[in-house]
Short mmCIF file of C-alpha atoms in Angstrom, two decimals:
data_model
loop_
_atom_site.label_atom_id
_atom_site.label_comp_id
_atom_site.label_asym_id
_atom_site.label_seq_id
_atom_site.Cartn_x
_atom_site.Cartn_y
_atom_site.Cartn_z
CA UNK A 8 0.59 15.47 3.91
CA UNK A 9 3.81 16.97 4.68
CA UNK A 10 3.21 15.45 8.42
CA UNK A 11 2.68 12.11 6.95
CA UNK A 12 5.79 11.86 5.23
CA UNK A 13 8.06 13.01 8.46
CA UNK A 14 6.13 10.93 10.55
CA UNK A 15 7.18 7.98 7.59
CA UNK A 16 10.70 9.12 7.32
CA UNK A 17 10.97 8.59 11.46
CA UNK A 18 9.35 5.36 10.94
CA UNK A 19 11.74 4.31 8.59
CA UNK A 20 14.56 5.29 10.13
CA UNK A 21 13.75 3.54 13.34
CA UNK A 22 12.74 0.16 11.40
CA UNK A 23 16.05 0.36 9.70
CA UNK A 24 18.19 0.83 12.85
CA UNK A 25 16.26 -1.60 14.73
CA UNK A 26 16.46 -3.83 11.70
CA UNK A 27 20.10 -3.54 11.48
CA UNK A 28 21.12 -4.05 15.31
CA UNK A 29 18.59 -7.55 15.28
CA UNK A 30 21.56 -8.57 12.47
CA UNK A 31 24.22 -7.83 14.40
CA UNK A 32 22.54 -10.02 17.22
CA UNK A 33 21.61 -12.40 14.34
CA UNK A 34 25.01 -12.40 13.48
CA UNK A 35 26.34 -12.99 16.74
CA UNK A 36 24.40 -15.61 18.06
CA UNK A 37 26.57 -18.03 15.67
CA UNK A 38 29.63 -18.27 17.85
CA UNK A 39 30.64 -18.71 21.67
CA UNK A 40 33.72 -16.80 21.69
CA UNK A 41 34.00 -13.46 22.21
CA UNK A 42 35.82 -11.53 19.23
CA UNK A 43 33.86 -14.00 16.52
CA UNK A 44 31.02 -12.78 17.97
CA UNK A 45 31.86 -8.89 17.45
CA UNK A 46 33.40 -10.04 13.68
CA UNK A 47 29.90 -12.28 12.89
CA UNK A 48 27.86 -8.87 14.10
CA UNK A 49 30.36 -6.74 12.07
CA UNK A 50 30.05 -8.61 8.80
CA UNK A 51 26.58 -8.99 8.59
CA UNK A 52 25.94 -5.49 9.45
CA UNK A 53 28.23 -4.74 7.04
CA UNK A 54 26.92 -7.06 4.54
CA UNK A 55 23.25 -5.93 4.88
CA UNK A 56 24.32 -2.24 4.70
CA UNK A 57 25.88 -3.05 0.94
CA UNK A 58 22.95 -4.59 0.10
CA UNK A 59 20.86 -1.36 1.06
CA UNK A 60 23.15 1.00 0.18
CA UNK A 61 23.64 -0.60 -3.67
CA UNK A 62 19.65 -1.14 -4.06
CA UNK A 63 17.11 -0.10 -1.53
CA UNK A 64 18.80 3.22 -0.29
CA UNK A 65 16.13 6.49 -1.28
CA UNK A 66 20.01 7.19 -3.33
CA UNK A 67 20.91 3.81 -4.34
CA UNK A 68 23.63 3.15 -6.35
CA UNK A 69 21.22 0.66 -8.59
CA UNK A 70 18.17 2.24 -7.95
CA UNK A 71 15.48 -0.69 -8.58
CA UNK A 72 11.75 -0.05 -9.85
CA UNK A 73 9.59 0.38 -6.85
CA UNK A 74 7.91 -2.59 -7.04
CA UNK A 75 11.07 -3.97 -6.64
CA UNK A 76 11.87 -2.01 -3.61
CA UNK A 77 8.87 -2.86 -1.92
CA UNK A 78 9.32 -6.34 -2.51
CA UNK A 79 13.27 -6.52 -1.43
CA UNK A 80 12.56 -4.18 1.79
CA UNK A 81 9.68 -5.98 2.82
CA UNK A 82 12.30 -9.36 2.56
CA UNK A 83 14.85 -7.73 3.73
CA UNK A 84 13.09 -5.96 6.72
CA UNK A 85 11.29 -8.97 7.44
CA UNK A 86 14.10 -11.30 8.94
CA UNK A 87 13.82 -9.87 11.97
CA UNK A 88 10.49 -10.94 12.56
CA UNK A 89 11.30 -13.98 11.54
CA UNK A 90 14.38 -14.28 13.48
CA UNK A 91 12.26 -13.77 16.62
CA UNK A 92 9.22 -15.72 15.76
CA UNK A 93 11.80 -18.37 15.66
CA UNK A 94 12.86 -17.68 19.58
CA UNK A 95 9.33 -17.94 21.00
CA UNK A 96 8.86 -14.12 20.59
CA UNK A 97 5.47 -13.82 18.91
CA UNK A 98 4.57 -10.40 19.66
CA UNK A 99 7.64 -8.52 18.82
CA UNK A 100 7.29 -10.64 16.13
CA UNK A 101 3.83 -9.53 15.24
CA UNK A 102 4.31 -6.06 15.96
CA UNK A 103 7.30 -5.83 13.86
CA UNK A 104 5.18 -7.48 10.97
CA UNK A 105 2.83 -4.94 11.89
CA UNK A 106 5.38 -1.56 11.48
CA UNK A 107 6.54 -3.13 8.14
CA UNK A 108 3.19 -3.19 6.49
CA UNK A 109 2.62 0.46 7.66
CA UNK A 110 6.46 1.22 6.47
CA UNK A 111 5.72 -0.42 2.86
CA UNK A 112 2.24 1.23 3.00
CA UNK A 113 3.68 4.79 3.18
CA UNK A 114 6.49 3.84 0.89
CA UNK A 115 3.96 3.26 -2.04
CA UNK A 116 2.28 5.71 -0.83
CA UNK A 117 4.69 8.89 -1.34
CA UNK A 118 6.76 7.16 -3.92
CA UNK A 119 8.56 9.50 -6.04
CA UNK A 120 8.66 7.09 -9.04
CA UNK A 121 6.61 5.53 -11.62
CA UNK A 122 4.86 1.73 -10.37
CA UNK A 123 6.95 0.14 -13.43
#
């Protein structure tokens, strides 16, 4: 079991960094020049991270019922997949659908709250 939950805790920490560099592309991909590119990737980084931090974070500042949590990271985590479906990339697209549902799997799985 204790396997299981490293092997989840990699897992999520890989989803979340790849999660967080497709916003900075994300945010990016908005402008043409230069530096509004870097400050569009810096502010929705930044944004996303509050979001996280305040809510979704295993230490959240306004820790939310799991339910919750599952539903908010799976939206959250989701955009990326979206983000590429929407540039023709279907199977990053898929697969990245696919390492969610395994993420939110585990995450119910060795919850350390109540369902409610």
């Amino acid at each position: 079991m204790k396997f299981l939950q490293g092997l989840h805790a990699v897992l999520a920490l890989i989803i979340e960094i790849v999660a967080l560099i497709s916003f900075g592309y994300f945010g990016a991909s908005f402008f043409s020049q230069r530096w509004l590119q870097i400050l569009g990737a810096i502010v929705t980084v930044g944004v996303i991270i509050i979001i996280w931090g305040a809510f979704f974070a295993p230490k959240a500042t306004y820790p939310r019922p799991i339910a919750w949590m599952i539903i908010g990271k799976f939206l959250i985590l989701m955009l990326p997949s979206y983000m590429w479906f929407q540039k023709g990339n279907t199977v990053y697209a898929g697969s990245w659908f696919v390492l969610i549902l395994f993420h939110q799997f585990f995450l119910y799985n060795f919850r350390e709250k109540s369902i409610v």
